[in-house]
PDB file of N, CA and C in Angstrom:
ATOM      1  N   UNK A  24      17.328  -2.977 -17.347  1.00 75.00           N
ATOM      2  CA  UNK A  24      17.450  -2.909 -15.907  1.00 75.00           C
ATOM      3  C   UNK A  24      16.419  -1.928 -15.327  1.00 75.00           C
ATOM      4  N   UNK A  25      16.416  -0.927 -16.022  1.00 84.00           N
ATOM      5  CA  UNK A  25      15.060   0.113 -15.487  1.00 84.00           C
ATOM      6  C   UNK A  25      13.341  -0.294 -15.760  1.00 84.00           C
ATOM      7  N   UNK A  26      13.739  -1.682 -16.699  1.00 89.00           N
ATOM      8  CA  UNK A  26      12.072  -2.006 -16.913  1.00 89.00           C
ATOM      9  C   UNK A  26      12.349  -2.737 -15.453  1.00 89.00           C
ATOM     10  N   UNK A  27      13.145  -3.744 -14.939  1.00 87.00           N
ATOM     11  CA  UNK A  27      13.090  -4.565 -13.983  1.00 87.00           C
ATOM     12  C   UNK A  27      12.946  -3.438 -12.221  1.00 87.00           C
ATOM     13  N   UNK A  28      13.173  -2.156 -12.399  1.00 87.00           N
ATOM     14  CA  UNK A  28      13.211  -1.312 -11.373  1.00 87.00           C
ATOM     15  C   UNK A  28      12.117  -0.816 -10.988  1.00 87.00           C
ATOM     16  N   UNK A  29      11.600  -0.720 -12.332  1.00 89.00           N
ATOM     17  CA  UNK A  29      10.181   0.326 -12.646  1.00 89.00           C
ATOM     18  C   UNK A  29       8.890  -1.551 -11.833  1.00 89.00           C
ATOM     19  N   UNK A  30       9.262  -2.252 -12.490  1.00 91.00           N
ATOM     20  CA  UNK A  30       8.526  -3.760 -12.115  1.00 91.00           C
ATOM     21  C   UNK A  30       8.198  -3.818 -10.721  1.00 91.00           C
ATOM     22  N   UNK A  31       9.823  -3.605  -9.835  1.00 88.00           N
ATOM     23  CA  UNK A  31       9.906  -3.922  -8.519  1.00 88.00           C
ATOM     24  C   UNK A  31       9.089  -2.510  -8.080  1.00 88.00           C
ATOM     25  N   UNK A  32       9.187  -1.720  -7.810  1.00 89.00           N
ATOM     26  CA  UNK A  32       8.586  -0.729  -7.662  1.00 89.00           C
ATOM     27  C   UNK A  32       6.680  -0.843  -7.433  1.00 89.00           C
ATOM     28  N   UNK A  33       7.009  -0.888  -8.715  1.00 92.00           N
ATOM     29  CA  UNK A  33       5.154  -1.415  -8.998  1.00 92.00           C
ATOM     30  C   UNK A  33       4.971  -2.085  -8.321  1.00 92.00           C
ATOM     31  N   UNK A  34       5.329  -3.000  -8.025  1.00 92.00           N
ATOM     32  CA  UNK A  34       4.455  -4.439  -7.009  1.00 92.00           C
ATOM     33  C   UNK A  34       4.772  -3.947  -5.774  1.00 92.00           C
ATOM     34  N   UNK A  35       5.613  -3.433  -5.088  1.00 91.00           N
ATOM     35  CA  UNK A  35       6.023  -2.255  -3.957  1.00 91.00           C
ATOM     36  C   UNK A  35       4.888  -1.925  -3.595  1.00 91.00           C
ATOM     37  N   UNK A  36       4.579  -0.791  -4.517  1.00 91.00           N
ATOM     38  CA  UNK A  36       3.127   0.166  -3.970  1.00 91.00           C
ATOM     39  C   UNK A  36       1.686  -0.583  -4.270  1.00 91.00           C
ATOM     40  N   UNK A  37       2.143  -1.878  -4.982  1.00 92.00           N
ATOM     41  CA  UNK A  37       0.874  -2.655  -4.981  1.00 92.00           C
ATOM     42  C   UNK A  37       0.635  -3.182  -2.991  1.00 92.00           C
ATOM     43  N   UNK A  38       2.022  -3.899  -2.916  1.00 91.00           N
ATOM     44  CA  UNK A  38       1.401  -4.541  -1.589  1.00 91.00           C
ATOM     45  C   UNK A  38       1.235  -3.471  -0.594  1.00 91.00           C
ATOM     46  N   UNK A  39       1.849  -1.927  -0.552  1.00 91.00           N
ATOM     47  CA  UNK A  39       1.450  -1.021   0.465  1.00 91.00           C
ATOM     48  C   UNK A  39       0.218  -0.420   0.339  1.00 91.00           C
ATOM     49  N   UNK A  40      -0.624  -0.678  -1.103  1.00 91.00           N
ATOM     50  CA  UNK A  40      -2.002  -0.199  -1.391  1.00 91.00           C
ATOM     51  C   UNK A  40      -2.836  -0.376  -0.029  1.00 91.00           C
ATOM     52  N   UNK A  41      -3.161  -1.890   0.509  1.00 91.00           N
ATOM     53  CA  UNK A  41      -4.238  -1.809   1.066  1.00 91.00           C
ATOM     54  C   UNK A  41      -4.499  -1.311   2.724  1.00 91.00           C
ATOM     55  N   UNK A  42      -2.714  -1.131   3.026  1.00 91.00           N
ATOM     56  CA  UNK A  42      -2.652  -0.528   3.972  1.00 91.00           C
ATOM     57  C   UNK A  42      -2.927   1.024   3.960  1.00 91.00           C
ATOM     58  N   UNK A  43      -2.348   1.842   2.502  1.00 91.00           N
ATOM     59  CA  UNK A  43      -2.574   3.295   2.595  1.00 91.00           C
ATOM     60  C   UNK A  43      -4.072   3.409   2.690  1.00 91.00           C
ATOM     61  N   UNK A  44      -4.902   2.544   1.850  1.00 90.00           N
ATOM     62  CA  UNK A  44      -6.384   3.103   1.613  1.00 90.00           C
ATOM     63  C   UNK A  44      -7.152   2.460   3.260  1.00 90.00           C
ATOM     64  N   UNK A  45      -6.574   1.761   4.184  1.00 88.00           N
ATOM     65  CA  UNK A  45      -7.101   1.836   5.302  1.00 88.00           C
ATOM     66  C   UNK A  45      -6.868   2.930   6.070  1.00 88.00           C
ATOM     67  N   UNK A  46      -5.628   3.123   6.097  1.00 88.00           N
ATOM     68  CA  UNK A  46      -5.491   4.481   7.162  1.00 88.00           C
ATOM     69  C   UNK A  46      -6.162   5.824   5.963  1.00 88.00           C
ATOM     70  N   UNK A  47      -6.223   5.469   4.939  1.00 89.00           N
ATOM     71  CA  UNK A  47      -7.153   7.271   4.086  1.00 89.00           C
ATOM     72  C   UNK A  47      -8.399   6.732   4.597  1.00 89.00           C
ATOM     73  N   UNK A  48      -9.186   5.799   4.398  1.00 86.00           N
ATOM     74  CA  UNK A  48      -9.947   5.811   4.551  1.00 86.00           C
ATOM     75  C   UNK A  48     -10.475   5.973   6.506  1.00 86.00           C
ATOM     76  N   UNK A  49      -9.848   5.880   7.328  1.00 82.00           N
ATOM     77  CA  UNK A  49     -10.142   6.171   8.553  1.00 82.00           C
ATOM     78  C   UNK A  49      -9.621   7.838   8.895  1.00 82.00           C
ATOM     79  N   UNK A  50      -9.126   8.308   8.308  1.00 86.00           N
ATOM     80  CA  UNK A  50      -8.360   9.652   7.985  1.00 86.00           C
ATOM     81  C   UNK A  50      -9.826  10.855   7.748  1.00 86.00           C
ATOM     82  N   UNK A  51     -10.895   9.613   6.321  1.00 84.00           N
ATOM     83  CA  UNK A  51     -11.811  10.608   5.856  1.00 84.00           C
ATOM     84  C   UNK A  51     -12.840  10.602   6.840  1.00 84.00           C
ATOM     85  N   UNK A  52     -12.794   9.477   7.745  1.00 82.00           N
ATOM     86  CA  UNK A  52     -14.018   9.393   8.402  1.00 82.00           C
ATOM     87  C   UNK A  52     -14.308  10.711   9.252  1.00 82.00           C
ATOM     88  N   UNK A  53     -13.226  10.897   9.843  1.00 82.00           N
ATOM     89  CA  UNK A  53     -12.989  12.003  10.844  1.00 82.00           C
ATOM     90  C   UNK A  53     -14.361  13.198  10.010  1.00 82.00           C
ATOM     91  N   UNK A  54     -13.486  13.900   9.115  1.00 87.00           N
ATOM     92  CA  UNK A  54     -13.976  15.344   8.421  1.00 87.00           C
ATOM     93  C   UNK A  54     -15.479  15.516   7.520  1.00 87.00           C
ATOM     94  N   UNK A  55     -16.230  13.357   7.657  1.00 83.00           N
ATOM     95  CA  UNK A  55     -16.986  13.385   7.461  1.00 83.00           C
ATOM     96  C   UNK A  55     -18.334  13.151   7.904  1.00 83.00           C
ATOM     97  N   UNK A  56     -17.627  13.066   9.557  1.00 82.00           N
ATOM     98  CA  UNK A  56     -18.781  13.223  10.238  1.00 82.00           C
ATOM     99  C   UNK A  56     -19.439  11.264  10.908  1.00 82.00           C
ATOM    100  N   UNK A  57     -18.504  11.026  10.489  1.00 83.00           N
ATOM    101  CA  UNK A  57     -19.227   9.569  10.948  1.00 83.00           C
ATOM    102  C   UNK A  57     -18.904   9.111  12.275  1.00 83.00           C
ATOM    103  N   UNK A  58     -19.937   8.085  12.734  1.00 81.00           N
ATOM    104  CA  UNK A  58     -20.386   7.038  14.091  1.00 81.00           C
ATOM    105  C   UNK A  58     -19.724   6.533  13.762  1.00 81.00           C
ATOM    106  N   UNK A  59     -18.388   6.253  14.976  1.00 80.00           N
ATOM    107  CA  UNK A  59     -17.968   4.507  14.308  1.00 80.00           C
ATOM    108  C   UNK A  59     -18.669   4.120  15.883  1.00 80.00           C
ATOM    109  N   UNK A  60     -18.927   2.724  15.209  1.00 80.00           N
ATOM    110  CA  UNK A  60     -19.687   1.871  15.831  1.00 80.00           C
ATOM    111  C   UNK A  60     -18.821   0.824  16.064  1.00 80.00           C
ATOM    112  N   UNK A  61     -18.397   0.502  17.073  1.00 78.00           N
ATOM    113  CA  UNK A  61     -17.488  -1.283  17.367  1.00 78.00           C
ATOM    114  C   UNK A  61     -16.329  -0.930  15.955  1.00 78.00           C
ATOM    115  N   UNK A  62     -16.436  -2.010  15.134  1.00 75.00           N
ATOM    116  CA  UNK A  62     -15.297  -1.414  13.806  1.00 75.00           C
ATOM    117  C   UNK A  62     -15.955  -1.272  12.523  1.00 75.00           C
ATOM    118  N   UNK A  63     -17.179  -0.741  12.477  1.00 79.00           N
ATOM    119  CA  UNK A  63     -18.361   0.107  11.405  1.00 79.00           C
ATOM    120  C   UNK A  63     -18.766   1.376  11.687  1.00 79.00           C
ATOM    121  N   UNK A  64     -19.011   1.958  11.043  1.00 81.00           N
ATOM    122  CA  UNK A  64     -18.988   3.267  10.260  1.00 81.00           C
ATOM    123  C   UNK A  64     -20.705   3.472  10.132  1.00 81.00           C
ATOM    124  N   UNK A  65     -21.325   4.632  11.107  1.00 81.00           N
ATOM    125  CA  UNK A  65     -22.682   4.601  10.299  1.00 81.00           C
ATOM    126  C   UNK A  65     -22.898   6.002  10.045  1.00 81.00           C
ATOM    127  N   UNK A  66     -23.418   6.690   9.397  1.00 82.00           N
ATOM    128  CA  UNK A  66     -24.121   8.258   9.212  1.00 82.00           C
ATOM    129  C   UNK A  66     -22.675   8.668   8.269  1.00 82.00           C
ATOM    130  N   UNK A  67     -22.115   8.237   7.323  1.00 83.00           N
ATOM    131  CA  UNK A  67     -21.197   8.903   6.637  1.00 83.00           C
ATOM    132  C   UNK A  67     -21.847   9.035   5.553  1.00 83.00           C
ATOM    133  N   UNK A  68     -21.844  10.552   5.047  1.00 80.00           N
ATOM    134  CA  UNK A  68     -22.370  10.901   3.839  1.00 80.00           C
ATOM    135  C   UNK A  68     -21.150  11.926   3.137  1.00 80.00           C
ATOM    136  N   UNK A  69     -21.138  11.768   1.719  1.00 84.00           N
ATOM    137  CA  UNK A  69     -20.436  12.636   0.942  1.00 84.00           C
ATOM    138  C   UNK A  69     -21.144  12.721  -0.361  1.00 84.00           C
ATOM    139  N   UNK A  70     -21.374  13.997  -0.279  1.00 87.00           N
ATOM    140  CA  UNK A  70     -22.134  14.603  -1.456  1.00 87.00           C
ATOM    141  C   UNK A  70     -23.489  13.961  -1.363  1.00 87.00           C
ATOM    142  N   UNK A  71     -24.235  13.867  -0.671  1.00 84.00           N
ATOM    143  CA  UNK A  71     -25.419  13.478  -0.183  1.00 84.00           C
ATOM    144  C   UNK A  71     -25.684  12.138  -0.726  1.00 84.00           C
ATOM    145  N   UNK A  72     -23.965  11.092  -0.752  1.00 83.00           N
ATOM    146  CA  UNK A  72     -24.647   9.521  -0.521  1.00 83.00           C
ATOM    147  C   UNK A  72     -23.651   9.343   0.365  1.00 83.00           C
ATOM    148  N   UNK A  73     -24.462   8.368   1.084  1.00 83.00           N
ATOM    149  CA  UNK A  73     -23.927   7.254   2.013  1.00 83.00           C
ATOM    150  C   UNK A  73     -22.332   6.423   1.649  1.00 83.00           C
ATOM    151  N   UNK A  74     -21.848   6.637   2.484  1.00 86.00           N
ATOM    152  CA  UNK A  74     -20.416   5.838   2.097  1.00 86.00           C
ATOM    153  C   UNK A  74     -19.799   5.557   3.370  1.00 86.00           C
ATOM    154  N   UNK A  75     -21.014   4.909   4.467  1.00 84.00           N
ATOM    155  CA  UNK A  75     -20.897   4.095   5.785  1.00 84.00           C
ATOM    156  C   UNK A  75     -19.994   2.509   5.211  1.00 84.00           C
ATOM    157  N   UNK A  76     -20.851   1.800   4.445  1.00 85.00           N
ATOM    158  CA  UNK A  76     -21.104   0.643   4.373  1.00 85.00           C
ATOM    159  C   UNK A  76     -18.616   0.425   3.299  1.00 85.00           C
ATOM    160  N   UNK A  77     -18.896   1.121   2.200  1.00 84.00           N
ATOM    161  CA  UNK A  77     -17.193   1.097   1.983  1.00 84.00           C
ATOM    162  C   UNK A  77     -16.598   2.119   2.474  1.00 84.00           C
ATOM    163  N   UNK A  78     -16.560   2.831   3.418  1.00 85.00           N
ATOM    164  CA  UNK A  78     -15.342   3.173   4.660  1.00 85.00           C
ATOM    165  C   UNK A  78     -15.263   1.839   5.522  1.00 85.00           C
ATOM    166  N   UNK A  79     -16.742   1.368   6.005  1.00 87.00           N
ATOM    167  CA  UNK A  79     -16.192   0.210   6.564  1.00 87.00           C
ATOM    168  C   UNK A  79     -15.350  -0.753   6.369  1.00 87.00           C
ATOM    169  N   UNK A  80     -15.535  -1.382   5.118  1.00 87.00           N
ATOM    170  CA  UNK A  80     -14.810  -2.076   4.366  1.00 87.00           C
ATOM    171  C   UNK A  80     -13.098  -2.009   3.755  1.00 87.00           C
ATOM    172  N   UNK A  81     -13.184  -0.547   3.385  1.00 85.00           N
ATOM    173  CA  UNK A  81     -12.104  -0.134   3.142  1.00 85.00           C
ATOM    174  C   UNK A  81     -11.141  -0.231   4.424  1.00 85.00           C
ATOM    175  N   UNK A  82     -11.849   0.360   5.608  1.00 85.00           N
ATOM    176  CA  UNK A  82     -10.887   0.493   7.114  1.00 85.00           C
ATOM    177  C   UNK A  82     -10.467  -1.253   6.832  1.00 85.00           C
ATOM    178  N   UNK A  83     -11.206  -2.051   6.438  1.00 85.00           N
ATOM    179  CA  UNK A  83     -11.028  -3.571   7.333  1.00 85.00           C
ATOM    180  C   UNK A  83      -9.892  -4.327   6.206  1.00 85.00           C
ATOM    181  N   UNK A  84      -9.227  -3.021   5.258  1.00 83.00           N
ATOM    182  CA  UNK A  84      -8.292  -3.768   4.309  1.00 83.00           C
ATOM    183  C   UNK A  84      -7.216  -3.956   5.069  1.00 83.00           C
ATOM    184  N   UNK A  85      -6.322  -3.213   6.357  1.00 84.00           N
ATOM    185  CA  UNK A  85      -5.423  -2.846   6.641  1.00 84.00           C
ATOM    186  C   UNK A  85      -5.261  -4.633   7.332  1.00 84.00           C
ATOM    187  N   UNK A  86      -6.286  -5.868   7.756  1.00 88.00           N
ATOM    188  CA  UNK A  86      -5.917  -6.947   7.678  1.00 88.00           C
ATOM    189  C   UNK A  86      -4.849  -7.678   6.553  1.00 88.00           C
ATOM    190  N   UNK A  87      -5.616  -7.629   5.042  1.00 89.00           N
ATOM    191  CA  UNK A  87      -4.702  -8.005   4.169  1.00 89.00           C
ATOM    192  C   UNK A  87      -3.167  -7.529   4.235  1.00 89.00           C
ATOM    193  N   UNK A  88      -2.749  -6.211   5.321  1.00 87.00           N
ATOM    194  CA  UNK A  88      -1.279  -6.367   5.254  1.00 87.00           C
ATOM    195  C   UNK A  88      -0.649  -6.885   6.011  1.00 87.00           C
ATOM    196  N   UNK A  89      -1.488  -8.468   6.714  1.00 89.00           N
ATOM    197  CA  UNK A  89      -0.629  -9.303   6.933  1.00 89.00           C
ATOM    198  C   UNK A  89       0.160 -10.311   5.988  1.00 89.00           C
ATOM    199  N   UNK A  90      -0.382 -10.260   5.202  1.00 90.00           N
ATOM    200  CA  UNK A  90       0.202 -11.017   3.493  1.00 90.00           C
ATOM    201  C   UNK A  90       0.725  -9.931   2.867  1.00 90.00           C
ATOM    202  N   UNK A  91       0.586  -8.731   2.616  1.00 92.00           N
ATOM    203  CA  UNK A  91       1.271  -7.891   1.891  1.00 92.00           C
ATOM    204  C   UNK A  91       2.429  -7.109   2.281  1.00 92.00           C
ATOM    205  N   UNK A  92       2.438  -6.619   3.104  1.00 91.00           N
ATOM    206  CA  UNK A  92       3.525  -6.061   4.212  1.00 91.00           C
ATOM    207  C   UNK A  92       5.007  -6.864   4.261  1.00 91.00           C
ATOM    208  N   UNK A  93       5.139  -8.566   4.500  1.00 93.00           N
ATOM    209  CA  UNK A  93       5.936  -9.255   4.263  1.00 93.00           C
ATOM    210  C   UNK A  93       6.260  -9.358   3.027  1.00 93.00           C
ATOM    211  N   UNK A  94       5.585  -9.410   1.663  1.00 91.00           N
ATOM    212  CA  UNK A  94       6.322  -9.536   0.589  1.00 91.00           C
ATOM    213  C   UNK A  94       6.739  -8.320   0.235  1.00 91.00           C
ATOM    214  N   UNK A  95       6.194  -6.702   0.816  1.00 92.00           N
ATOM    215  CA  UNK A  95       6.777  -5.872   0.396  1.00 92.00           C
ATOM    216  C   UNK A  95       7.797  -5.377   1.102  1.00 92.00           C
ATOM    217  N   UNK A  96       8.058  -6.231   2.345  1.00 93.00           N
ATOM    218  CA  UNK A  96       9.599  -5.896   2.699  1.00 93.00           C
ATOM    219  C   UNK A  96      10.728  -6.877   1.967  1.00 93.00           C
ATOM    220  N   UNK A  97      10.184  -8.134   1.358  1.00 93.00           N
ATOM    221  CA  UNK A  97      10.965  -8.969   0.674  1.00 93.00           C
ATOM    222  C   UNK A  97      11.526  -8.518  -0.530  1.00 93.00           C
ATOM    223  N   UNK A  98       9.972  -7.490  -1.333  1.00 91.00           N
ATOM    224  CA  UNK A  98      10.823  -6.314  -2.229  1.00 91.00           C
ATOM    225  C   UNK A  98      11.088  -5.768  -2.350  1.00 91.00           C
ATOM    226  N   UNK A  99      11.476  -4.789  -1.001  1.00 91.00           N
ATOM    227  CA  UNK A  99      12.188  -3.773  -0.746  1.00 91.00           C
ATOM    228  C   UNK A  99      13.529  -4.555  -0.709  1.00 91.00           C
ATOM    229  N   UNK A 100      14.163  -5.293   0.152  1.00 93.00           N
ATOM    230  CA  UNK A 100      15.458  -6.025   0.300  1.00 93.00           C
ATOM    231  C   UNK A 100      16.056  -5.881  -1.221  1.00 93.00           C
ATOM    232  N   UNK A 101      14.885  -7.038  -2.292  1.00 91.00           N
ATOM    233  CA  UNK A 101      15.050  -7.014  -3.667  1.00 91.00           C
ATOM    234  C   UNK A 101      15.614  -6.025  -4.167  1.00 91.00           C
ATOM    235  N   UNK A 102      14.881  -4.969  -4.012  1.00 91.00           N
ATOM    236  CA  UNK A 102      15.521  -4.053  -4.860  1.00 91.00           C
ATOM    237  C   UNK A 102      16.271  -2.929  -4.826  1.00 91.00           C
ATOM    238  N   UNK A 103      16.804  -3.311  -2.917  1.00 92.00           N
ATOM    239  CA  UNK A 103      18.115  -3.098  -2.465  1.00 92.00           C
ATOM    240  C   UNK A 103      19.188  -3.933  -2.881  1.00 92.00           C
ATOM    241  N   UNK A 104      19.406  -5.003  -3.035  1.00 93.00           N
ATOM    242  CA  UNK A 104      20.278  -5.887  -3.543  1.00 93.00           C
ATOM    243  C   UNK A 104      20.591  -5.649  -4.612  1.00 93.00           C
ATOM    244  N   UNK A 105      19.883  -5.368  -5.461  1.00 91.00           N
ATOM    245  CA  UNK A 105      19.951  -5.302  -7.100  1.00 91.00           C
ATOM    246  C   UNK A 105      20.250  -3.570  -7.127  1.00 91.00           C
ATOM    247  N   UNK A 106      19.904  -2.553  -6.655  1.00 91.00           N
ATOM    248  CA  UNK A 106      20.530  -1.963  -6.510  1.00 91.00           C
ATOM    249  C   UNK A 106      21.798  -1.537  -6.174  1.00 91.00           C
ATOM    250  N   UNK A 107      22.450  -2.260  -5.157  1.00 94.00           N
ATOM    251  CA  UNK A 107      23.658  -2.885  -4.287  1.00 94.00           C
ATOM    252  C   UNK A 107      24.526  -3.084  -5.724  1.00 94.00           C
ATOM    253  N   UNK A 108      23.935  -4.252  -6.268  1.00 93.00           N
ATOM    254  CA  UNK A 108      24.950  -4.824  -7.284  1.00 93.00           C
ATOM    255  C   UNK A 108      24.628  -4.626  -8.624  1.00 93.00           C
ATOM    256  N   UNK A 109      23.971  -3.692  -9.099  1.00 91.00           N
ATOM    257  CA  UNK A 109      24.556  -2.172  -9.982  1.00 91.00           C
ATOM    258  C   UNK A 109      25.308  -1.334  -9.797  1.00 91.00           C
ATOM    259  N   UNK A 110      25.490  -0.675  -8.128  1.00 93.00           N
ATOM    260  CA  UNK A 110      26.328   0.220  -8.497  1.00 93.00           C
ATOM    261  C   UNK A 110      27.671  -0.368  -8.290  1.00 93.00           C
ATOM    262  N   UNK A 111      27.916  -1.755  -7.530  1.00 95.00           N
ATOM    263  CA  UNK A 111      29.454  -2.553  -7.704  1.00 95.00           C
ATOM    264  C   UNK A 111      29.626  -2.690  -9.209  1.00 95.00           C
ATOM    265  N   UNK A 112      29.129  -2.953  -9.842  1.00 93.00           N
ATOM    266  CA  UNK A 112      29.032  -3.056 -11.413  1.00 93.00           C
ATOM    267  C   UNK A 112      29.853  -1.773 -12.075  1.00 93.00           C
ATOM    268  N   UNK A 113      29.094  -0.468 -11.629  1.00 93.00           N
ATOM    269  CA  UNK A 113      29.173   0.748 -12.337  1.00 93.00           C
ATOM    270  C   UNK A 113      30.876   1.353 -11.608  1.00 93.00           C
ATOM    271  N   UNK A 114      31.082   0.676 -10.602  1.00 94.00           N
ATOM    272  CA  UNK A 114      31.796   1.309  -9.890  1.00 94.00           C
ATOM    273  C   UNK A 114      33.457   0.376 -10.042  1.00 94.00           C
ATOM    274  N   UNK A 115      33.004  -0.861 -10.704  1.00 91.00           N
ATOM    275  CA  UNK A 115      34.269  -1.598 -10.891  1.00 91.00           C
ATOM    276  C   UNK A 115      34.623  -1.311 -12.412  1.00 91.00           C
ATOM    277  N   UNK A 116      33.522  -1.160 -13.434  1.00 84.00           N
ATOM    278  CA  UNK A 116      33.739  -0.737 -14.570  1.00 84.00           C
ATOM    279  C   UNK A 116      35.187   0.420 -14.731  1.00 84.00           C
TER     280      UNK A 116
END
């Protein structure tokens, strides 16, 4: 039951991935000094390279959580339910 918890979990922070690394990545832009331009990124440097071109990219993941966002509230429910009916389990025992 804890491999199946540890499972749900995992795929959890899989589908909230591409939303966290959009908002970090618009988070770093700030402290690093960059132009945003329309919804691009120009003059960002860290450690004297360029990292305009994937902040941009990275910002433009927070689309994909229109597909991810819904299945990770479907596995949140999941693994409220199954939680739910473990502890009726533990508790009728």
């Amino acid at each position: 039951m804890r491999i199946l918890y540890l499972f749900l979990a995992l795929l959890l922070a899989l589908c909230l991935l591409p939303l966290l690394l959009a908002l970090a990545a618009g988070a770093l832009s700030g402290p690093l000094g960059c132009d945003r331009i329309a919804a691009s990124f120009r003059n960002c440097s860290l450690l004297g390279t360029d990292v305009s071109d994937l902040l941009t990219t990275t910002v433009s993941l927070h689309w994909l959580g229109l597909i991810t966002l819904p299945v990770a509230a479907l596995l949140a429910a999941l693994l409220l339910l199954l939680a739910a009916i473990h502890l009726l389990r533990r508790l009728v025992r």
